[in-house]
């Protein structure tokens, strides 16, 4: 068993309105940053979990994303492993 | 002028309570995923902007983070450049 740190990025699908991104875009413009062309906001979820291998950890997190962490109608997700810590042998 | 796509990850500081992460942790446990040890939730912001160089783009986004996009008391941020598109010469 190893311990994995995974990063999940959940992002609004292209083409869908993103009111939070629009609000940030407007706020940045009004502060003088007018070279910005687009802003989109999603969430990032940092997970620590134990699994036998990297593939099993990633598969498990994909299942979590489909079932709970993202809305398949409006959002896309990406999973990446940021760290793997080998468990000490007993 | 080149166009840059940047990704900003804003994360709750270590040690601070993260009620949204705790709620997700509990929900995943109750769905049977009990090998999870920690969950933390932040936001990810995708920005497209024009700048003369990569360094200028990153510096500008750091300033935006300090001024608007993150709360320095409770959050840390990381900036990475995900794509650079050279502008066509006129």
PDB file of C-alpha atoms in Angstrom:
ATOM      1  CA  UNK A   1       0.000   0.000   0.000  1.00  0.00           C
ATOM      2  CA  UNK A   2       1.262   3.418  -0.928  1.00  0.00           C
ATOM      3  CA  UNK A   3      -0.131   6.796  -0.134  1.00  0.00           C
ATOM      4  CA  UNK A   4      -0.999   9.110  -3.005  1.00  0.00           C
ATOM      5  CA  UNK A   5      -1.714  12.798  -3.202  1.00  0.00           C
ATOM      6  CA  UNK A   6      -3.991  13.598  -6.105  1.00  0.00           C
ATOM      7  CA  UNK A   7      -5.172  16.844  -7.560  1.00  0.00           C
ATOM      8  CA  UNK A   8      -8.561  17.072  -9.277  1.00  0.00           C
ATOM      9  CA  UNK A   9      -9.473  20.103 -11.333  1.00  0.00           C
ATOM     10  CA  UNK A  10     -13.177  20.541 -12.107  1.00  0.00           C
ATOM     11  CA  UNK A  11     -13.851  23.155 -14.789  1.00  0.00           C
ATOM     12  CA  UNK A  12     -17.007  24.500 -16.439  1.00  0.00           C
ATOM     13  CA  UNK A  13     -17.414  23.064 -19.949  1.00  0.00           C
ATOM     14  CA  UNK A  14     -16.413  25.260 -22.887  1.00  0.00           C
ATOM     15  CA  UNK A  15     -19.367  27.230 -24.233  1.00  0.00           C
ATOM     16  CA  UNK A  16     -21.290  27.291 -20.964  1.00  0.00           C
ATOM     17  CA  UNK A  17     -21.781  30.577 -19.185  1.00  0.00           C
ATOM     18  CA  UNK A  18     -19.540  31.035 -16.156  1.00  0.00           C
ATOM     19  CA  UNK A  19     -20.974  33.891 -14.060  1.00  0.00           C
ATOM     20  CA  UNK A  20     -18.229  33.661 -11.437  1.00  0.00           C
ATOM     21  CA  UNK A  21     -15.542  33.960 -14.122  1.00  0.00           C
ATOM     22  CA  UNK A  22     -17.413  36.872 -15.695  1.00  0.00           C
ATOM     23  CA  UNK A  23     -17.592  38.667 -12.328  1.00  0.00           C
ATOM     24  CA  UNK A  24     -13.839  38.226 -11.797  1.00  0.00           C
ATOM     25  CA  UNK A  25     -13.162  39.406 -15.364  1.00  0.00           C
ATOM     26  CA  UNK A  26     -15.171  42.581 -14.737  1.00  0.00           C
ATOM     27  CA  UNK A  27     -13.531  43.184 -11.356  1.00  0.00           C
ATOM     28  CA  UNK A  28     -10.022  42.838 -12.861  1.00  0.00           C
ATOM     29  CA  UNK A  29     -10.957  45.218 -15.686  1.00  0.00           C
ATOM     30  CA  UNK A  30     -12.226  47.811 -13.259  1.00  0.00           C
ATOM     31  CA  UNK A  31      -8.925  47.558 -11.341  1.00  0.00           C
ATOM     32  CA  UNK A  32      -7.076  48.442 -14.555  1.00  0.00           C
ATOM     33  CA  UNK A  33      -6.023  45.002 -15.836  1.00  0.00           C
ATOM     34  CA  UNK A  34      -7.530  45.275 -19.282  1.00  0.00           C
ATOM     35  CA  UNK A  35      -5.294  42.871 -21.224  1.00  0.00           C
ATOM     36  CA  UNK A  36      -7.343  39.925 -19.984  1.00  0.00           C
ATOM     37  CA  UNK A  37      -9.392  38.081 -22.556  1.00  0.00           C
ATOM     38  CA  UNK A  38     -11.113  35.306 -20.678  1.00  0.00           C
ATOM     39  CA  UNK A  39     -11.575  34.068 -17.121  1.00  0.00           C
ATOM     40  CA  UNK A  40     -13.102  30.768 -16.078  1.00  0.00           C
ATOM     41  CA  UNK A  41     -13.411  29.481 -12.535  1.00  0.00           C
ATOM     42  CA  UNK A  42     -13.535  25.907 -11.363  1.00  0.00           C
ATOM     43  CA  UNK A  43     -12.634  24.039  -8.232  1.00  0.00           C
ATOM     44  CA  UNK A  44      -9.560  22.119  -7.285  1.00  0.00           C
ATOM     45  CA  UNK A  45      -9.781  19.211  -4.859  1.00  0.00           C
ATOM     46  CA  UNK A  46      -6.693  17.801  -3.114  1.00  0.00           C
ATOM     47  CA  UNK A  47      -7.131  14.187  -1.985  1.00  0.00           C
ATOM     48  CA  UNK A  48      -4.854  11.918   0.017  1.00  0.00           C
ATOM     49  CA  UNK A  49      -5.608   8.241  -0.263  1.00  0.00           C
ATOM     50  CA  UNK A  50      -4.069   4.800   0.116  1.00  0.00           C
ATOM     51  CA  UNK A  51      -4.028   2.342  -2.772  1.00  0.00           C
ATOM     52  CA  UNK A  52      -1.952  -0.563  -4.080  1.00  0.00           C
ATOM     53  CA  UNK A  53      -0.810   1.255  -7.200  1.00  0.00           C
ATOM     54  CA  UNK A  54      -0.923   4.576  -8.987  1.00  0.00           C
ATOM     55  CA  UNK A  55      -3.391   3.195 -11.583  1.00  0.00           C
ATOM     56  CA  UNK A  56      -5.791   1.980  -8.892  1.00  0.00           C
ATOM     57  CA  UNK A  57      -5.628   5.361  -7.141  1.00  0.00           C
ATOM     58  CA  UNK A  58      -6.382   7.252 -10.357  1.00  0.00           C
ATOM     59  CA  UNK A  59      -9.208   4.862 -11.341  1.00  0.00           C
ATOM     60  CA  UNK A  60     -10.766   5.261  -7.916  1.00  0.00           C
ATOM     61  CA  UNK A  61     -10.629   9.046  -8.133  1.00  0.00           C
ATOM     62  CA  UNK A  62     -12.173   8.983 -11.638  1.00  0.00           C
ATOM     63  CA  UNK A  63     -15.080   7.018 -10.168  1.00  0.00           C
ATOM     64  CA  UNK A  64     -15.445   9.578  -7.346  1.00  0.00           C
ATOM     65  CA  UNK A  65     -15.515  12.392  -9.897  1.00  0.00           C
ATOM     66  CA  UNK A  66     -18.239  10.730 -11.951  1.00  0.00           C
ATOM     67  CA  UNK A  67     -20.316   9.887  -8.896  1.00  0.00           C
ATOM     68  CA  UNK A  68     -19.903  12.896  -6.612  1.00  0.00           C
ATOM     69  CA  UNK A  69     -17.271  15.498  -7.396  1.00  0.00           C
ATOM     70  CA  UNK A  70     -18.344  16.804 -10.786  1.00  0.00           C
ATOM     71  CA  UNK A  71     -21.553  17.481 -12.648  1.00  0.00           C
ATOM     72  CA  UNK A  72     -21.216  15.648 -16.001  1.00  0.00           C
ATOM     73  CA  UNK A  73     -23.714  17.960 -17.688  1.00  0.00           C
ATOM     74  CA  UNK A  74     -21.853  21.190 -16.973  1.00  0.00           C
ATOM     75  CA  UNK A  75     -18.317  20.305 -15.917  1.00  0.00           C
ATOM     76  CA  UNK A  76     -15.174  18.503 -17.106  1.00  0.00           C
ATOM     77  CA  UNK A  77     -12.538  17.125 -14.774  1.00  0.00           C
ATOM     78  CA  UNK A  78      -8.814  16.291 -14.881  1.00  0.00           C
ATOM     79  CA  UNK A  79      -6.962  14.125 -12.369  1.00  0.00           C
ATOM     80  CA  UNK A  80      -3.215  14.224 -11.737  1.00  0.00           C
ATOM     81  CA  UNK A  81      -1.042  12.500  -9.145  1.00  0.00           C
ATOM     82  CA  UNK A  82       1.112  15.075  -7.411  1.00  0.00           C
ATOM     83  CA  UNK A  83       2.982  12.767  -5.009  1.00  0.00           C
ATOM     84  CA  UNK A  84       3.442   9.114  -4.154  1.00  0.00           C
ATOM     85  CA  UNK A  85       4.731   8.063  -0.729  1.00  0.00           C
ATOM     86  CA  UNK A  86       5.784   4.423  -0.408  1.00  0.00           C
ATOM     87  CA  UNK A  87       4.407   2.929   2.799  1.00  0.00           C
ATOM     88  CA  UNK A  88       7.044   1.576   5.200  1.00  0.00           C
ATOM     89  CA  UNK A  89       7.245  -2.223   5.322  1.00  0.00           C
ATOM     90  CA  UNK A  90       5.991  -3.681   8.614  1.00  0.00           C
TER      91      UNK A  90
ATOM     92  CA  UNK B   1       2.762  40.576 -27.672  1.00  0.00           C
ATOM     93  CA  UNK B   2       1.977  36.960 -26.961  1.00  0.00           C
ATOM     94  CA  UNK B   3      -1.121  35.435 -25.523  1.00  0.00           C
ATOM     95  CA  UNK B   4      -0.777  33.335 -22.380  1.00  0.00           C
ATOM     96  CA  UNK B   5      -3.069  30.866 -20.696  1.00  0.00           C
ATOM     97  CA  UNK B   6      -2.431  30.732 -16.985  1.00  0.00           C
ATOM     98  CA  UNK B   7      -3.769  28.516 -14.271  1.00  0.00           C
ATOM     99  CA  UNK B   8      -4.089  29.814 -10.706  1.00  0.00           C
ATOM    100  CA  UNK B   9      -4.764  27.413  -7.863  1.00  0.00           C
ATOM    101  CA  UNK B  10      -6.005  29.003  -4.624  1.00  0.00           C
ATOM    102  CA  UNK B  11      -5.894  26.623  -1.665  1.00  0.00           C
ATOM    103  CA  UNK B  12      -6.818  26.944   2.020  1.00  0.00           C
ATOM    104  CA  UNK B  13      -3.682  27.295   4.178  1.00  0.00           C
ATOM    105  CA  UNK B  14      -2.463  24.176   5.997  1.00  0.00           C
ATOM    106  CA  UNK B  15      -3.866  23.968   9.519  1.00  0.00           C
ATOM    107  CA  UNK B  16      -6.989  25.970   8.773  1.00  0.00           C
ATOM    108  CA  UNK B  17     -10.345  24.243   8.909  1.00  0.00           C
ATOM    109  CA  UNK B  18     -11.828  23.474   5.502  1.00  0.00           C
ATOM    110  CA  UNK B  19     -15.541  22.745   5.980  1.00  0.00           C
ATOM    111  CA  UNK B  20     -16.130  22.087   2.269  1.00  0.00           C
ATOM    112  CA  UNK B  21     -13.298  19.518   2.207  1.00  0.00           C
ATOM    113  CA  UNK B  22     -14.634  17.917   5.383  1.00  0.00           C
ATOM    114  CA  UNK B  23     -18.116  17.624   3.846  1.00  0.00           C
ATOM    115  CA  UNK B  24     -16.694  15.940   0.718  1.00  0.00           C
ATOM    116  CA  UNK B  25     -14.570  13.636   2.896  1.00  0.00           C
ATOM    117  CA  UNK B  26     -17.677  12.536   4.829  1.00  0.00           C
ATOM    118  CA  UNK B  27     -19.734  12.088   1.657  1.00  0.00           C
ATOM    119  CA  UNK B  28     -17.031   9.906   0.043  1.00  0.00           C
ATOM    120  CA  UNK B  29     -16.777   7.818   3.234  1.00  0.00           C
ATOM    121  CA  UNK B  30     -20.517   7.258   3.303  1.00  0.00           C
ATOM    122  CA  UNK B  31     -20.358   6.099  -0.352  1.00  0.00           C
ATOM    123  CA  UNK B  32     -17.844   3.431   0.689  1.00  0.00           C
ATOM    124  CA  UNK B  33     -14.518   5.106  -0.199  1.00  0.00           C
ATOM    125  CA  UNK B  34     -12.870   4.773   3.185  1.00  0.00           C
ATOM    126  CA  UNK B  35      -9.185   4.753   2.167  1.00  0.00           C
ATOM    127  CA  UNK B  36      -9.214   8.544   1.963  1.00  0.00           C
ATOM    128  CA  UNK B  37      -7.183  10.413   4.530  1.00  0.00           C
ATOM    129  CA  UNK B  38      -7.617  14.052   3.725  1.00  0.00           C
ATOM    130  CA  UNK B  39      -9.606  16.287   1.392  1.00  0.00           C
ATOM    131  CA  UNK B  40      -9.068  19.984   0.839  1.00  0.00           C
ATOM    132  CA  UNK B  41     -10.940  22.172  -1.615  1.00  0.00           C
ATOM    133  CA  UNK B  42      -9.765  25.307  -3.323  1.00  0.00           C
ATOM    134  CA  UNK B  43     -10.529  27.133  -6.503  1.00  0.00           C
ATOM    135  CA  UNK B  44      -8.810  27.095  -9.842  1.00  0.00           C
ATOM    136  CA  UNK B  45      -8.933  30.138 -12.111  1.00  0.00           C
ATOM    137  CA  UNK B  46      -8.066  29.953 -15.813  1.00  0.00           C
ATOM    138  CA  UNK B  47      -6.956  33.278 -17.275  1.00  0.00           C
ATOM    139  CA  UNK B  48      -6.115  34.278 -20.821  1.00  0.00           C
ATOM    140  CA  UNK B  49      -4.101  37.444 -21.168  1.00  0.00           C
ATOM    141  CA  UNK B  50      -1.746  39.292 -23.494  1.00  0.00           C
ATOM    142  CA  UNK B  51       1.718  40.309 -22.355  1.00  0.00           C
ATOM    143  CA  UNK B  52       5.171  40.988 -23.781  1.00  0.00           C
ATOM    144  CA  UNK B  53       6.791  38.026 -22.049  1.00  0.00           C
ATOM    145  CA  UNK B  54       6.076  35.029 -19.855  1.00  0.00           C
ATOM    146  CA  UNK B  55       7.686  36.756 -16.826  1.00  0.00           C
ATOM    147  CA  UNK B  56       5.511  39.857 -17.237  1.00  0.00           C
ATOM    148  CA  UNK B  57       2.385  37.678 -17.513  1.00  0.00           C
ATOM    149  CA  UNK B  58       3.246  35.748 -14.347  1.00  0.00           C
ATOM    150  CA  UNK B  59       4.151  38.916 -12.397  1.00  0.00           C
ATOM    151  CA  UNK B  60       0.864  40.507 -13.412  1.00  0.00           C
ATOM    152  CA  UNK B  61      -1.120  37.463 -12.287  1.00  0.00           C
ATOM    153  CA  UNK B  62       0.748  37.389  -8.947  1.00  0.00           C
ATOM    154  CA  UNK B  63      -0.356  40.994  -8.416  1.00  0.00           C
ATOM    155  CA  UNK B  64      -3.981  40.062  -9.263  1.00  0.00           C
ATOM    156  CA  UNK B  65      -3.827  37.215  -6.739  1.00  0.00           C
ATOM    157  CA  UNK B  66      -2.547  39.468  -3.966  1.00  0.00           C
ATOM    158  CA  UNK B  67      -5.074  42.196  -4.735  1.00  0.00           C
ATOM    159  CA  UNK B  68      -8.258  40.305  -5.650  1.00  0.00           C
ATOM    160  CA  UNK B  69      -8.106  36.578  -6.249  1.00  0.00           C
ATOM    161  CA  UNK B  70      -6.920  35.216  -2.914  1.00  0.00           C
ATOM    162  CA  UNK B  71      -7.320  36.014   0.755  1.00  0.00           C
ATOM    163  CA  UNK B  72      -3.772  36.275   2.149  1.00  0.00           C
ATOM    164  CA  UNK B  73      -4.937  35.462   5.675  1.00  0.00           C
ATOM    165  CA  UNK B  74      -6.528  32.110   4.847  1.00  0.00           C
ATOM    166  CA  UNK B  75      -5.304  31.050   1.409  1.00  0.00           C
ATOM    167  CA  UNK B  76      -2.138  30.275  -0.551  1.00  0.00           C
ATOM    168  CA  UNK B  77      -1.888  30.477  -4.325  1.00  0.00           C
ATOM    169  CA  UNK B  78       0.202  28.943  -7.122  1.00  0.00           C
ATOM    170  CA  UNK B  79       0.457  30.242 -10.684  1.00  0.00           C
ATOM    171  CA  UNK B  80       1.494  28.192 -13.696  1.00  0.00           C
ATOM    172  CA  UNK B  81       1.577  28.993 -17.407  1.00  0.00           C
ATOM    173  CA  UNK B  82      -0.244  26.291 -19.319  1.00  0.00           C
ATOM    174  CA  UNK B  83       0.153  27.674 -22.841  1.00  0.00           C
ATOM    175  CA  UNK B  84       1.846  30.447 -24.760  1.00  0.00           C
ATOM    176  CA  UNK B  85       0.574  31.499 -28.191  1.00  0.00           C
ATOM    177  CA  UNK B  86       2.873  33.755 -30.200  1.00  0.00           C
ATOM    178  CA  UNK B  87       0.928  36.610 -31.766  1.00  0.00           C
ATOM    179  CA  UNK B  88       1.075  36.816 -35.567  1.00  0.00           C
ATOM    180  CA  UNK B  89       3.257  39.647 -36.909  1.00  0.00           C
ATOM    181  CA  UNK B  90       1.210  42.387 -38.564  1.00  0.00           C
TER     182      UNK B  90
END
